[in-house]
mmCIF file of C-alpha atoms and ligand atoms in Angstrom:
data_model
loop_
_atom_site.group_PDB
_atom_site.id
_atom_site.type_symbol
_atom_site.label_atom_id
_atom_site.label_comp_id
_atom_site.label_asym_id
_atom_site.label_seq_id
_atom_site.Cartn_x
_atom_site.Cartn_y
_atom_site.Cartn_z
ATOM 1 C CA MET A 278 -9.922 6.532 21.737
ATOM 2 C CA LEU A 279 -6.971 5.333 19.339
ATOM 3 C CA LYS A 280 -6.359 2.160 20.855
ATOM 4 C CA GLU A 281 -10.662 1.271 20.848
ATOM 5 C CA ASN A 282 -10.778 2.417 17.371
ATOM 6 C CA LEU A 283 -7.457 -0.088 16.570
ATOM 7 C CA MET A 284 -8.967 -2.825 18.695
ATOM 8 C CA LYS A 285 -12.344 -2.471 16.311
ATOM 9 C CA VAL A 286 -10.416 -2.638 12.832
ATOM 10 C CA GLN A 287 -8.274 -5.485 14.469
ATOM 11 C CA ALA A 288 -11.297 -7.831 15.463
ATOM 12 C CA ASN A 289 -12.981 -7.294 11.880
ATOM 13 C CA ILE A 290 -9.658 -8.151 10.406
ATOM 14 C CA ILE A 291 -10.274 -11.704 12.113
ATOM 15 C CA LYS A 292 -13.936 -12.153 11.539
ATOM 16 C CA ALA A 293 -13.386 -10.990 7.700
ATOM 17 C CA CYS A 294 -10.490 -14.054 7.809
ATOM 18 C CA GLU A 295 -12.881 -16.528 9.847
ATOM 19 C CA LYS A 296 -15.204 -16.030 7.130
ATOM 20 C CA SER A 297 -13.446 -16.237 4.330
ATOM 21 C CA ASN A 298 -11.143 -19.393 6.226
ATOM 22 C CA ARG A 299 -8.011 -17.479 6.456
ATOM 23 C CA ASN A 300 -4.879 -17.229 8.497
ATOM 24 C CA PRO A 301 -5.399 -13.679 10.088
ATOM 25 C CA ASP A 302 -1.611 -14.044 10.413
ATOM 26 C CA GLU A 303 -1.907 -13.244 6.661
ATOM 27 C CA VAL A 304 -3.009 -9.667 6.871
ATOM 28 C CA THR A 305 -0.986 -7.229 7.220
ATOM 29 C CA LEU A 306 -2.663 -3.863 8.755
ATOM 30 C CA ILE A 307 -1.057 -0.462 7.828
ATOM 31 C CA ALA A 308 -2.375 2.406 9.844
ATOM 32 C CA VAL A 309 -2.609 5.424 6.955
ATOM 33 C CA SER A 310 -1.043 8.058 9.063
ATOM 34 C CA LYS A 311 -1.471 11.061 6.989
ATOM 35 C CA THR A 312 -2.272 14.443 8.254
ATOM 36 C CA LYS A 313 -1.928 12.949 11.524
ATOM 37 C CA PRO A 314 0.338 14.093 14.249
ATOM 38 C CA LEU A 315 3.347 12.116 15.220
ATOM 39 C CA SER A 316 1.336 11.995 19.026
ATOM 40 C CA ASP A 317 -0.901 10.046 17.352
ATOM 41 C CA ILE A 318 1.163 7.451 15.966
ATOM 42 C CA GLU A 319 3.556 6.873 19.421
ATOM 43 C CA GLU A 320 0.131 6.500 20.954
ATOM 44 C CA LEU A 321 -0.738 3.486 18.491
ATOM 45 C CA VAL A 322 3.235 2.344 18.944
ATOM 46 C CA LEU A 323 2.222 1.977 22.194
ATOM 47 C CA CYS A 324 -0.337 -0.178 21.564
ATOM 48 C CA GLY A 325 1.667 -2.189 19.531
ATOM 49 C CA THR A 326 1.306 -0.957 15.806
ATOM 50 C CA ARG A 327 4.377 -0.710 13.975
ATOM 51 C CA GLU A 328 2.982 -0.368 10.405
ATOM 52 C CA PHE A 329 2.023 3.489 8.851
ATOM 53 C CA GLY A 330 1.088 4.410 5.746
ATOM 54 C CA GLU A 331 1.390 8.001 4.459
ATOM 55 C CA ASN A 332 1.126 9.577 0.882
ATOM 56 C CA LYS A 333 3.272 12.118 0.685
ATOM 57 C CA VAL A 334 7.159 12.445 0.486
ATOM 58 C CA GLN A 335 7.753 15.435 2.619
ATOM 59 C CA GLU A 336 5.432 13.966 5.145
ATOM 60 C CA LEU A 337 6.865 10.662 5.645
ATOM 61 C CA CYS A 338 10.313 12.265 5.964
ATOM 62 C CA ASP A 339 9.439 14.656 8.386
ATOM 63 C CA LYS A 340 7.663 11.560 10.382
ATOM 64 C CA TYR A 341 10.598 9.599 9.850
ATOM 65 C CA GLU A 342 13.268 11.712 11.085
ATOM 66 C CA ASN A 343 11.156 12.618 14.176
ATOM 67 C CA ILE A 344 9.470 9.741 15.562
ATOM 68 C CA SER A 345 10.804 8.736 18.798
ATOM 69 C CA THR A 346 11.121 4.742 18.190
ATOM 70 C CA PRO A 347 11.465 3.787 14.605
ATOM 71 C CA VAL A 348 8.767 2.027 12.240
ATOM 72 C CA ASN A 349 7.670 0.798 9.302
ATOM 73 C CA TRP A 350 7.011 3.681 6.843
ATOM 74 C CA HIS A 351 4.718 2.809 3.876
ATOM 75 C CA LEU A 352 4.575 5.353 0.607
ATOM 76 C CA ILE A 353 1.308 4.858 -0.460
ATOM 77 C CA GLY A 354 0.641 7.763 -2.508
ATOM 78 C CA HIS A 355 1.613 9.153 -5.935
ATOM 79 C CA LEU A 356 5.330 9.344 -5.995
ATOM 80 C CA GLN A 357 7.180 11.762 -8.482
ATOM 81 C CA THR A 358 10.326 10.653 -9.903
ATOM 82 C CA ASN A 359 12.057 13.767 -8.791
ATOM 83 C CA LYS A 360 11.251 12.972 -5.094
ATOM 84 C CA VAL A 361 12.416 9.415 -5.744
ATOM 85 C CA LYS A 362 15.940 10.049 -4.003
ATOM 86 C CA TYR A 363 14.074 11.561 -0.556
ATOM 87 C CA VAL A 364 12.505 8.709 0.301
ATOM 88 C CA VAL A 365 13.834 5.640 -1.513
ATOM 89 C CA ASP A 366 15.257 4.281 2.036
ATOM 90 C CA LYS A 367 13.299 5.607 4.072
ATOM 91 C CA ALA A 368 10.133 3.255 2.933
ATOM 92 C CA CYS A 369 9.705 -0.219 3.945
ATOM 93 C CA LEU A 370 7.811 -0.632 1.067
ATOM 94 C CA ILE A 371 6.811 1.507 -1.652
ATOM 95 C CA HIS A 372 3.386 0.853 -2.767
ATOM 96 C CA SER A 373 2.510 3.027 -6.219
ATOM 97 C CA VAL A 374 4.910 2.278 -9.145
ATOM 98 C CA ASP A 375 3.131 2.516 -12.003
ATOM 99 C CA SER A 376 5.820 3.262 -14.710
ATOM 100 C CA VAL A 377 8.811 2.043 -16.182
ATOM 101 C CA ASN A 378 10.119 5.907 -16.011
ATOM 102 C CA LEU A 379 9.454 5.554 -12.137
ATOM 103 C CA ALA A 380 10.970 2.411 -11.325
ATOM 104 C CA LYS A 381 13.998 3.531 -13.636
ATOM 105 C CA THR A 382 14.801 6.128 -11.201
ATOM 106 C CA ILE A 383 13.730 4.535 -8.143
ATOM 107 C CA GLU A 384 16.942 1.415 -9.570
ATOM 108 C CA LYS A 385 19.048 4.560 -9.856
ATOM 109 C CA GLU A 386 18.369 6.243 -6.385
ATOM 110 C CA ALA A 387 18.265 3.192 -4.739
ATOM 111 C CA ALA A 388 21.817 1.791 -6.220
ATOM 112 C CA LYS A 389 23.430 5.300 -5.394
ATOM 113 C CA LYS A 390 22.755 4.798 -1.694
ATOM 114 C CA GLY A 391 22.973 1.015 -1.774
ATOM 115 C CA VAL A 392 20.060 -0.190 -0.769
ATOM 116 C CA ILE A 393 17.429 -2.171 -2.431
ATOM 117 C CA ALA A 394 14.072 -1.187 -2.743
ATOM 118 C CA ASN A 395 11.052 -2.838 -2.116
ATOM 119 C CA ILE A 396 8.030 -2.310 -4.127
ATOM 120 C CA LEU A 397 4.375 -2.908 -5.698
ATOM 121 C CA ILE A 398 2.839 -2.195 -8.864
ATOM 122 C CA GLN A 399 -0.254 0.070 -8.334
ATOM 123 C CA VAL A 400 -2.862 -1.364 -10.669
ATOM 124 C CA ASN A 401 -5.659 0.670 -11.586
ATOM 125 C CA ILE A 402 -7.817 -2.126 -11.656
ATOM 126 C CA ALA A 403 -11.653 -0.293 -12.593
ATOM 127 C CA LYS A 404 -10.027 2.023 -15.040
ATOM 128 C CA GLU A 405 -10.963 4.893 -13.432
ATOM 129 C CA ASP A 406 -9.670 8.257 -15.135
ATOM 130 C CA THR A 407 -9.074 10.142 -12.176
ATOM 131 C CA LYS A 408 -7.023 7.530 -10.510
ATOM 132 C CA PHE A 409 -3.253 6.386 -11.133
ATOM 133 C CA GLY A 410 -1.927 2.977 -11.593
ATOM 134 C CA ILE A 411 -0.913 1.098 -14.507
ATOM 135 C CA ASP A 412 -3.743 -0.746 -16.974
ATOM 136 C CA GLU A 413 -3.611 -3.827 -16.619
ATOM 137 C CA SER A 414 -2.775 -4.683 -19.829
ATOM 138 C CA THR A 415 0.118 -3.080 -19.660
ATOM 139 C CA ILE A 416 1.761 -4.674 -16.277
ATOM 140 C CA TYR A 417 3.621 -7.791 -18.302
ATOM 141 C CA GLU A 418 5.473 -4.600 -19.823
ATOM 142 C CA LEU A 419 6.315 -2.912 -16.948
ATOM 143 C CA LEU A 420 7.411 -6.237 -15.378
ATOM 144 C CA ASP A 421 9.452 -7.298 -17.745
ATOM 145 C CA GLU A 422 11.964 -3.991 -17.695
ATOM 146 C CA ILE A 423 12.007 -4.501 -13.837
ATOM 147 C CA LYS A 424 12.795 -8.027 -13.871
ATOM 148 C CA ASP A 425 16.481 -7.217 -14.725
ATOM 149 C CA TYR A 426 17.074 -4.489 -11.663
ATOM 150 C CA SER A 427 18.878 -5.613 -8.904
ATOM 151 C CA HIS A 428 18.358 -2.712 -6.417
ATOM 152 C CA ILE A 429 14.745 -3.189 -7.183
ATOM 153 C CA LYS A 430 12.041 -6.219 -5.657
ATOM 154 C CA VAL A 431 8.911 -6.507 -6.956
ATOM 155 C CA LYS A 432 6.626 -8.006 -4.039
ATOM 156 C CA GLY A 433 2.719 -8.155 -5.259
ATOM 157 C CA LEU A 434 0.397 -5.825 -6.602
ATOM 158 C CA MET A 435 -1.618 -2.564 -5.107
ATOM 159 C CA THR A 436 -4.979 -0.858 -5.968
ATOM 160 C CA ILE A 437 -7.027 1.765 -4.870
ATOM 161 C CA ALA A 438 -10.571 0.655 -5.437
ATOM 162 C CA PRO A 439 -13.396 3.194 -6.401
ATOM 163 C CA PHE A 440 -14.905 4.986 -3.689
ATOM 164 C CA VAL A 441 -18.378 3.572 -3.510
ATOM 165 C CA GLU A 442 -21.777 3.439 -1.350
ATOM 166 C CA ASN A 443 -21.841 -0.317 -0.861
ATOM 167 C CA PRO A 444 -18.022 -2.080 -0.619
ATOM 168 C CA GLU A 445 -19.560 -5.084 -1.876
ATOM 169 C CA GLU A 446 -19.277 -3.091 -5.694
ATOM 170 C CA ASN A 447 -15.713 -3.359 -5.161
ATOM 171 C CA ARG A 448 -15.726 -7.111 -4.771
ATOM 172 C CA GLN A 449 -15.206 -7.473 -8.520
ATOM 173 C CA TYR A 450 -12.334 -5.656 -8.785
ATOM 174 C CA PHE A 451 -10.402 -6.921 -5.724
ATOM 175 C CA ARG A 452 -10.857 -10.432 -7.195
ATOM 176 C CA LYS A 453 -9.614 -9.211 -10.143
ATOM 177 C CA MET A 454 -6.348 -8.048 -8.671
ATOM 178 C CA HIS A 455 -6.150 -11.829 -6.843
ATOM 179 C CA GLN A 456 -6.443 -13.142 -10.053
ATOM 180 C CA LEU A 457 -3.675 -11.077 -11.796
ATOM 181 C CA LEU A 458 -1.646 -11.700 -8.646
ATOM 182 C CA LEU A 459 -2.225 -15.283 -9.749
ATOM 183 C CA ASP A 460 -1.331 -15.033 -12.721
ATOM 184 C CA ILE A 461 1.883 -13.082 -12.770
ATOM 185 C CA LYS A 462 3.071 -15.613 -9.784
ATOM 186 C CA SER A 463 2.171 -18.648 -12.433
ATOM 187 C CA LYS A 464 4.973 -16.818 -14.966
ATOM 188 C CA ASN A 465 7.702 -17.351 -12.286
ATOM 189 C CA ILE A 466 8.981 -14.001 -13.376
ATOM 190 C CA ASP A 467 12.726 -13.412 -12.110
ATOM 191 C CA ASN A 468 13.030 -11.242 -9.349
ATOM 192 C CA ILE A 469 9.202 -10.541 -9.441
ATOM 193 C CA ASP A 470 7.723 -12.054 -6.252
ATOM 194 C CA MET A 471 3.975 -12.243 -5.438
ATOM 195 C CA CYS A 472 4.177 -12.714 -2.025
ATOM 196 C CA ILE A 473 1.775 -9.382 -1.034
ATOM 197 C CA LEU A 474 -1.590 -8.206 -2.299
ATOM 198 C CA SER A 475 -2.546 -4.411 -0.740
ATOM 199 C CA MET A 476 -6.054 -3.298 -1.020
ATOM 200 C CA GLY A 477 -9.322 -2.376 1.024
ATOM 201 C CA MET A 478 -9.522 1.435 3.099
ATOM 202 C CA THR A 479 -11.482 2.117 5.973
ATOM 203 C CA ASN A 480 -14.938 1.762 4.101
ATOM 204 C CA ASP A 481 -14.297 -1.572 1.994
ATOM 205 C CA TYR A 482 -11.079 -3.993 4.063
ATOM 206 C CA GLU A 483 -13.260 -6.728 4.826
ATOM 207 C CA VAL A 484 -14.144 -7.381 1.412
ATOM 208 C CA ALA A 485 -10.278 -7.246 0.381
ATOM 209 C CA ILE A 486 -9.737 -9.389 3.349
ATOM 210 C CA GLU A 487 -12.229 -11.790 1.537
ATOM 211 C CA GLU A 488 -10.980 -11.114 -1.400
ATOM 212 C CA GLY A 489 -7.899 -12.536 -0.487
ATOM 213 C CA SER A 490 -5.962 -8.542 0.089
ATOM 214 C CA THR A 491 -2.618 -9.401 2.406
ATOM 215 C CA MET A 492 -2.329 -5.377 3.158
ATOM 216 C CA VAL A 493 -4.861 -3.484 4.418
ATOM 217 C CA ARG A 494 -4.651 0.256 4.628
ATOM 218 C CA VAL A 495 -6.772 1.865 7.065
ATOM 219 C CA GLY A 496 -6.912 5.690 7.626
ATOM 220 C CA THR A 497 -9.886 6.702 9.073
ATOM 221 C CA GLY A 498 -10.958 3.885 10.994
ATOM 222 C CA ILE A 499 -8.517 4.252 13.197
ATOM 223 C CA PHE A 500 -7.485 8.299 13.218
ATOM 224 C CA GLY A 501 -11.146 9.599 12.361
ATOM 225 C CA GLU A 502 -11.781 12.377 10.264
ATOM 226 C CA ARG A 503 -9.168 13.916 8.459
ATOM 227 C CA ASN A 504 -8.983 17.812 8.791
ATOM 228 C CA TYR A 505 -6.922 19.065 5.536
ATOM 229 C CA ASN A 506 -7.122 22.865 6.498
ATOM 230 C CA ILE A 507 -4.841 22.208 9.820
HETATM 231 C C1 LIG B 573 -5.730 7.896 2.312
HETATM 232 C C2 LIG B 573 -4.987 6.637 1.637
HETATM 233 C C3 LIG B 573 -5.781 4.995 2.554
HETATM 234 C C4 LIG B 573 -6.557 5.457 3.737
HETATM 235 O O1 LIG B 573 -8.011 5.868 3.754
HETATM 236 P P1 LIG B 573 -8.906 5.537 4.903
HETATM 237 O O2 LIG B 573 -10.589 5.760 3.198
HETATM 238 O O3 LIG B 573 -8.860 7.034 5.399
HETATM 239 O O4 LIG B 573 -8.798 4.981 4.856
HETATM 240 C C5 LIG B 573 -5.429 4.135 2.198
HETATM 241 N N1 LIG B 573 -4.728 3.883 0.903
HETATM 242 C C6 LIG B 573 -4.392 5.601 0.419
HETATM 243 C C7 LIG B 573 -3.414 4.694 -0.961
HETATM 244 C C8 LIG B 573 -4.653 6.339 0.834
HETATM 245 O O5 LIG B 573 -4.071 7.447 0.168
#
């Protein structure tokens, strides 16, 4: 079941790349395994998946400690400053940095552990009240702060698009994100590398790829529905 789902998503990614004249090698699929057991993750590892996304620090750390084969863990959910110390040396990429305060804490904890934290800036591109992420208008202030940090590398941008019935409704936001990424790239800021654009989930990853996504985060499409009551 998981294998079939995975193959379907991979085929859809290739189709979306063909449609937009992109090379499928430019798009990384992250299997979002939140709430799912290690046995599911290990089954996917056998199918070749190495990139997994979790939205909670505790769950990421538990799975990190207990998995039989090492994989790459992406922290995709909101990160509280008091939890940075647990995850800074375990996540290969933190997708959800959205404030100077959080960046400062990551810099401090990464320095303590002697690691360099790879991060993305989360942008609330649709300006939804319910979503985390920095407003587009203040992103340069944040980058201006981070450019002097020696234990953080900014790798790009991330967004969670609105929940919509028709994924076409999100095309405008994905396009805006891509433009923002290009704008930032063109400024050649120290320490700020804009090679990753993390956008697109089960409902809208194909549209996101057509608009330039380089990392799609797919949960339900691979693992099936999540049950939060167990
Ligand atoms: C849960 C989650 C996803 C995956 O959502 P699906 O709709 O199940 O694909 C992607 N990104 C983030 C930040 C998430 O929290």
